[in-house]
Short mmCIF file of C-alpha atoms and ligand atoms in Angstrom, two decimals:
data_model
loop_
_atom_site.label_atom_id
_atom_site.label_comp_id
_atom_site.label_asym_id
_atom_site.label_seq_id
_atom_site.Cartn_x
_atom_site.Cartn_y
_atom_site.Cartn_z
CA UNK T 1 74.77 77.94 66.21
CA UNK T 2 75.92 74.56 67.28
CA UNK T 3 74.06 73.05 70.56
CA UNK T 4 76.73 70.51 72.03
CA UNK T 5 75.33 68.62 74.89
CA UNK T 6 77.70 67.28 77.42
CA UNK T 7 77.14 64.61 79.82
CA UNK T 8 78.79 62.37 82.59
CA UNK T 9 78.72 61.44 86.11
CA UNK T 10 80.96 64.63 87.11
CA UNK T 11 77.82 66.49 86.31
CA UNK T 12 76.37 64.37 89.27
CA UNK T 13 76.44 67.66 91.83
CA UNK T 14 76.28 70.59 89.26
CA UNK T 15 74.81 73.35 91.42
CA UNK T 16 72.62 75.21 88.82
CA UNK T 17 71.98 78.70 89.78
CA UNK T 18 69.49 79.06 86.63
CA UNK T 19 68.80 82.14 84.21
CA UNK T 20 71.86 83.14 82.43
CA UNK T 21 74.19 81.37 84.29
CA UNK T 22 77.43 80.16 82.43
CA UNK T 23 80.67 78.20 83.02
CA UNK T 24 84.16 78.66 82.08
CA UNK T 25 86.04 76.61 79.37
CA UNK T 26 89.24 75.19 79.78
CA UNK T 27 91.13 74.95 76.54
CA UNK T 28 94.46 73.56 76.38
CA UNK T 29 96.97 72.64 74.19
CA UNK T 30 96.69 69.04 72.76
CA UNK T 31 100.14 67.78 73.85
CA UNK T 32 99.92 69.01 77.79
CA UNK T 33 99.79 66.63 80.37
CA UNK T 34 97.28 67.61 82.48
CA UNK T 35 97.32 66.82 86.64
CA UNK T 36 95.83 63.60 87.67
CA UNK T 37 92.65 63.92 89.31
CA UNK T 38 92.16 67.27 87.54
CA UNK T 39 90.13 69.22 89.40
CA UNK T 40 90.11 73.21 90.02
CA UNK T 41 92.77 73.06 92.65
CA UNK T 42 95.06 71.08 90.40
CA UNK T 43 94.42 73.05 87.44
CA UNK T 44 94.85 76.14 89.45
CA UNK T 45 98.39 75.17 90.90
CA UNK T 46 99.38 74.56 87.21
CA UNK T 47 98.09 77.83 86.10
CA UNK T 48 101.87 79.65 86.07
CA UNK T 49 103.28 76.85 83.62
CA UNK T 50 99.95 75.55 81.66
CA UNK T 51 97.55 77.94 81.12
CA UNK T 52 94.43 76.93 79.50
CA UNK T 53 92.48 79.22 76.89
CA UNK T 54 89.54 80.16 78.72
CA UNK T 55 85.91 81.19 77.20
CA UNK T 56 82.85 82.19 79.01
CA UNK T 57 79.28 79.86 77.80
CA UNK T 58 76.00 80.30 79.31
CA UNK T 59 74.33 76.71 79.99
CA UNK T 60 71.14 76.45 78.16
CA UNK T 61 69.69 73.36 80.06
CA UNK T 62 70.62 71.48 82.75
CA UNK T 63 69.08 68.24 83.16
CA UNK T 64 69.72 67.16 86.63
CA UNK T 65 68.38 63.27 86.49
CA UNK T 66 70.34 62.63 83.56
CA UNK T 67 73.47 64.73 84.14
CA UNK T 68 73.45 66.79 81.23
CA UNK T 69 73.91 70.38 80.17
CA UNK T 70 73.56 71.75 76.63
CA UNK T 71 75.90 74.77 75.40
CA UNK T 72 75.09 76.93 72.55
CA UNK T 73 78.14 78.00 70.56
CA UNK T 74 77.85 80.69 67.65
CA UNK T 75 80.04 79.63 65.02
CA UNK T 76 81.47 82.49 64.09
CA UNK T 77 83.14 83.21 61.62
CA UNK T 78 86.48 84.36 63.26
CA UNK T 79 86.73 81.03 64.83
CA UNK T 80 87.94 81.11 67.68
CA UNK T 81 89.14 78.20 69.60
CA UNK T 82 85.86 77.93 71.46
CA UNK T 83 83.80 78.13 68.28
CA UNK T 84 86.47 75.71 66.54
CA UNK T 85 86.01 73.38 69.07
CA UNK T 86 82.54 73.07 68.82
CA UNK T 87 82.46 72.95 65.04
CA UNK T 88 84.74 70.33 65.30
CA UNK T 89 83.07 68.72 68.04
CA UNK T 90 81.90 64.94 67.99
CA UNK T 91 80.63 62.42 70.38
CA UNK T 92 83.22 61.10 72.93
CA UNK T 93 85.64 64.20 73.03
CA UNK T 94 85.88 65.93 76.34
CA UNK T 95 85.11 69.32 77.81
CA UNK T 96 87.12 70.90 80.51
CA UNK T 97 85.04 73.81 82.51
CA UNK T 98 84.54 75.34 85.65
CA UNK T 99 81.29 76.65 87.06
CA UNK T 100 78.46 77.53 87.24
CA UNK T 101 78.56 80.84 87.95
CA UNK T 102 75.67 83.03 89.83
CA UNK T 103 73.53 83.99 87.29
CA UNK T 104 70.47 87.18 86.96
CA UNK T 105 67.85 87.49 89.24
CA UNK T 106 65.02 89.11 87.54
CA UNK T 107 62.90 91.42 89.36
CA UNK T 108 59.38 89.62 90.12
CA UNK T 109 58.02 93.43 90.97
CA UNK T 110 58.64 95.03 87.53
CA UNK T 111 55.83 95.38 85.08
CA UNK T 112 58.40 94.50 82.33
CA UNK T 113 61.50 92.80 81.58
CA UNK T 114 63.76 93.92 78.46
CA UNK T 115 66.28 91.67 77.47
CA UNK T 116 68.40 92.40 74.48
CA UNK T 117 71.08 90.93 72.80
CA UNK T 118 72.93 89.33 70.30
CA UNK T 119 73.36 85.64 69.10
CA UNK T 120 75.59 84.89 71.95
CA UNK T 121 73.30 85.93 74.16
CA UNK T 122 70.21 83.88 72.69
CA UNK T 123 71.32 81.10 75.01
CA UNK T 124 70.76 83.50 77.99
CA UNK T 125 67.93 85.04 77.21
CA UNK T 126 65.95 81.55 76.23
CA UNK T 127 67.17 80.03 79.61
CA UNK T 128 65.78 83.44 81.03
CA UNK T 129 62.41 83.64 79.10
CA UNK T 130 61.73 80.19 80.46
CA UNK T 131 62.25 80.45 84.11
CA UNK T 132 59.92 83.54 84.23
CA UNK T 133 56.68 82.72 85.53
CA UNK T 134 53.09 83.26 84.81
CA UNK T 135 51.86 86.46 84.54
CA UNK T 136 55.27 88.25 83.75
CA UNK T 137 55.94 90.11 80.85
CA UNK T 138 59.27 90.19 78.72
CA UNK T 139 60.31 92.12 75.63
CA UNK T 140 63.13 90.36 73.83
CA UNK T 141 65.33 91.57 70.83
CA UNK T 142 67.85 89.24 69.85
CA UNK T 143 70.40 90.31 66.85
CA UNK T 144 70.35 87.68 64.54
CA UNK T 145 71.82 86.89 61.11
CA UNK T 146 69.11 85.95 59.65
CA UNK T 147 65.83 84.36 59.77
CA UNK T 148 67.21 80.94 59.83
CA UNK T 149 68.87 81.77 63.15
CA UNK T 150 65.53 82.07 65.15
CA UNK T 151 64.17 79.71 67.63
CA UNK T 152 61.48 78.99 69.71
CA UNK T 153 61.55 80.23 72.80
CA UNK T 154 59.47 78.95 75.50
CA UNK T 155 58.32 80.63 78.52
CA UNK T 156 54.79 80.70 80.52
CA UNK T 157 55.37 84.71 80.79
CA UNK T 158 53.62 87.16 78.53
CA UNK T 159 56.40 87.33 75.70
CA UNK T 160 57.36 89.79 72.77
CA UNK T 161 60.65 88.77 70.76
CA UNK T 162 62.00 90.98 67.78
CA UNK T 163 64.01 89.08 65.55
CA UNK T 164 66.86 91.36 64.17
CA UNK T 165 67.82 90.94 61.00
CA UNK T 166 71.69 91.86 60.31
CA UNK T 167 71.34 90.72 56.53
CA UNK T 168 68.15 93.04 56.36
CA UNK T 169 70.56 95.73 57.81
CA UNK T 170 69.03 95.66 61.20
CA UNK T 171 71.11 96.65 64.46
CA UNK T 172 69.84 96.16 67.56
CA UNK T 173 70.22 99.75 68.94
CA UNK T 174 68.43 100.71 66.11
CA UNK T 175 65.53 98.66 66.90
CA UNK T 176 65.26 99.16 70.33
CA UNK T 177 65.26 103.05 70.24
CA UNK T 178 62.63 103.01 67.76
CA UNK T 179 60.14 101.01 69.22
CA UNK T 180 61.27 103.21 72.84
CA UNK T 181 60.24 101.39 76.03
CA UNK T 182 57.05 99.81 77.04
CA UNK T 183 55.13 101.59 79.74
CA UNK T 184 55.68 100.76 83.49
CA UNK T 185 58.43 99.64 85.08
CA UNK T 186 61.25 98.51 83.21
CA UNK T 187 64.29 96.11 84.26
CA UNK T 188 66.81 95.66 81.33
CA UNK T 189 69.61 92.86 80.89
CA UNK T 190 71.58 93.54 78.03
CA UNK T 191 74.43 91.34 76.97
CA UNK T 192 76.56 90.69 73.30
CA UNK T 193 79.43 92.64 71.83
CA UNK T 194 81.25 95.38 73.75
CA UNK T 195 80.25 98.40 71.35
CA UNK T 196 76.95 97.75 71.61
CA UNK T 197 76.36 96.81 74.72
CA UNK T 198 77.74 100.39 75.91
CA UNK T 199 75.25 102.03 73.10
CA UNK T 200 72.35 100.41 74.53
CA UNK T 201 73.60 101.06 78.70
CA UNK T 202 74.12 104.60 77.76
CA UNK T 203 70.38 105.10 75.95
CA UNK T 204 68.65 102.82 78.38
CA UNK T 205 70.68 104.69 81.42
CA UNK T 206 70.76 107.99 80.04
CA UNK T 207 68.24 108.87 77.37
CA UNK T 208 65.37 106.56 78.98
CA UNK T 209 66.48 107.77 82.39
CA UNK T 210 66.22 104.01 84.40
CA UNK T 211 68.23 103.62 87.65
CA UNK T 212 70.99 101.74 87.17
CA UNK T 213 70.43 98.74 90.01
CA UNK T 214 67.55 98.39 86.58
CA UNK T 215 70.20 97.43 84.01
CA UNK T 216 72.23 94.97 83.82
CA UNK T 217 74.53 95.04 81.01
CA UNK T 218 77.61 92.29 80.71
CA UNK T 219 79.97 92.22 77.07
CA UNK T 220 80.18 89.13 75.95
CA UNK T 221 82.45 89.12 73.54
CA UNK T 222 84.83 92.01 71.24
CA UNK T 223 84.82 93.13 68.27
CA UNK T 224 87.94 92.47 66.89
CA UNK T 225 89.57 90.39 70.11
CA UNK T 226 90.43 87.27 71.40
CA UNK T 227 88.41 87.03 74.93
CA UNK T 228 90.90 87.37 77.69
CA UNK T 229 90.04 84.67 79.78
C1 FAD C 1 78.93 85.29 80.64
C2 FAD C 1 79.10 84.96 79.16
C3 FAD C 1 78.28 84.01 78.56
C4 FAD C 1 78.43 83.72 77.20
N1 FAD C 1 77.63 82.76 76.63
C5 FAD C 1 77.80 82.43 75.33
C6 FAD C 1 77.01 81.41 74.72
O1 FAD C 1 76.19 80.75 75.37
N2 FAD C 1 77.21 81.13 73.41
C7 FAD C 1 78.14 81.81 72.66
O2 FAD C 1 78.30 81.51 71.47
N3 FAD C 1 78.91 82.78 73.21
C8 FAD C 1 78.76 83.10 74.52
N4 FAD C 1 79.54 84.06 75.08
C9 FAD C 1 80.49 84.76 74.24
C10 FAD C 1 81.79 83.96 74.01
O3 FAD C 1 82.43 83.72 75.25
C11 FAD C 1 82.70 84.81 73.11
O4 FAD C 1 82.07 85.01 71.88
C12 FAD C 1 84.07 84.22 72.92
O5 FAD C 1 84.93 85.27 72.54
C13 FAD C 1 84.12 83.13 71.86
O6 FAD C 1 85.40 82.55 71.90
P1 FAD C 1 86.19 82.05 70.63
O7 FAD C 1 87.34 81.27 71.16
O8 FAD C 1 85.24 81.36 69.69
O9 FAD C 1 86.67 83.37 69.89
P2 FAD C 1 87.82 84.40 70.39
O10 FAD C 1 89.16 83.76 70.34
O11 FAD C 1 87.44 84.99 71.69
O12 FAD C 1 87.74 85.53 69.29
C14 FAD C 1 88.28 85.34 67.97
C15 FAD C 1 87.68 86.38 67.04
O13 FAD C 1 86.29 86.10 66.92
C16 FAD C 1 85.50 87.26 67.22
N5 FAD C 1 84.28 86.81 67.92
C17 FAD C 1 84.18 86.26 69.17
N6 FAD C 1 82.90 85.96 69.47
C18 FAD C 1 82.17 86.34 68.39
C19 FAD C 1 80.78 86.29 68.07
N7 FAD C 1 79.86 85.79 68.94
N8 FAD C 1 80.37 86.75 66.88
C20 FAD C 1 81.26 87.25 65.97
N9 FAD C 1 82.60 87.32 66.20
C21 FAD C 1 83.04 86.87 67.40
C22 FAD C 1 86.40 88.13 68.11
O14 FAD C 1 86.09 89.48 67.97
C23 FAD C 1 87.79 87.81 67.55
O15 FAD C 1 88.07 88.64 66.44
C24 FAD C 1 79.42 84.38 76.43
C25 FAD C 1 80.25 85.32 77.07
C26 FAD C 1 80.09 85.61 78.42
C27 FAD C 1 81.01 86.64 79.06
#
């Protein structure tokens, strides 16, 4: 994982909208020459002859007196130009993105929240675990590589994280179903790659019977696939 923290006076009137709320990264090729101001409209008429790479981050913190947001990028090992960048990524180069975009509400009635995922969803589910208040409760499991990739995660709610281990042959559907769900109500957010994501909507959904307006799964990424856009 590689936090990049990016900064400038255009962060001035970022909006935040909190929890797991990302932006969208423009990528484009070095040699374009890109509209002057660029701004979404301008980038948007352009679209049909320049079209950027695009890749969806969450924002891990967003400091609103000094203009700053931090993005947490898994460096994969498929590299993709999102995760190239920010391997490659030193002080002074630019980021191009769009955002932010609504993020999760958590439901302040439910005894518990469950949220599950994978590295790429670690930035989420931090940003999450620390806007919860007081006297919440949260179950995480986040899919890790191994026990280097943990971190601390902050929150003033009652918290439970599983680390899971891929190197100790650890999957996170694995995990989940055999610890079952805590008692009470449950609200679920469950976020990573596509295959598992649709494992763990289908047990929560169908196996532990919860409503669906109670889970709240997004794919964040495919197995196998450049992210369209
Ligand atoms: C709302 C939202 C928020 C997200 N927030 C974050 C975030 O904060 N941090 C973060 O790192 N990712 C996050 N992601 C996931 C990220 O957008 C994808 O992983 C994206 O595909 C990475 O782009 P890339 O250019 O590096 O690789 P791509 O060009 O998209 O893919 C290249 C290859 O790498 C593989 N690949 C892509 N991502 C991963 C991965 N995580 N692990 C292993 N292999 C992978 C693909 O299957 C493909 O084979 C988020 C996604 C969404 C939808």
């Amino acid at each position: 994982m590689a936090r990049v923290t990016v900064g400038g006076e255009q962060l001035a009137d970022f909006a935040s909208t909190g929890t797991d709320q990302h932006v969208m990264l423009y990528f484009y090729p070095p040699d374009v020459r890109l509209p002057e101001p660029l701004t979404l409209e301008t980038a948007r008429q352009q679209m049909s002859s320049i079209r950027p790479i695009m890749r969806s981050y969450t924002v891990r913190r967003h400091d609103p007196v000094s203009h700053e947001i931090d993005i947490d990028f898994v460096l994969h090992s498929h590299r993709g130009p999102a995760a190239d960048w920010a391997a490659r990524a030193k002080p002074g180069d630019e980021l191009i993105f769009v955002g932010p975009s609504p993020a999760y509400q958590p439901e302040p009635a439910a005894d518990w929240q469950l949220l599950i995922g994978d590295e790429s969803a670690l930035p989420a589910i931090g940003a999450i675990l620390e806007e919860l208040p007081a006297g919440a409760r949260a179950r995480a499991y986040v899919e890790i590589e191994d026990a280097g990739e943990r971190q601390v995660l902050a929150s003033q709610a009652d918290t439970e994280i599983t680390w899971v281990r891929r190197d100790r042959g650890e999957s996170l559907e694995r995990v989940v179903r055999a610890d079952g769900l805590p008692t009470g109500s449950v609200h679920a957010w469950v976020a990573g790659e596509r295959q598992a994501v649709r494992a763990l909507r289908g047990y929560l959904l169908t196996e532990c019977g919860l409503d669906r307006h109670r889970v709240r799964p997004t794919t964040y990424w495919k197995d196998g696939t450049s992210h369209a856009g």
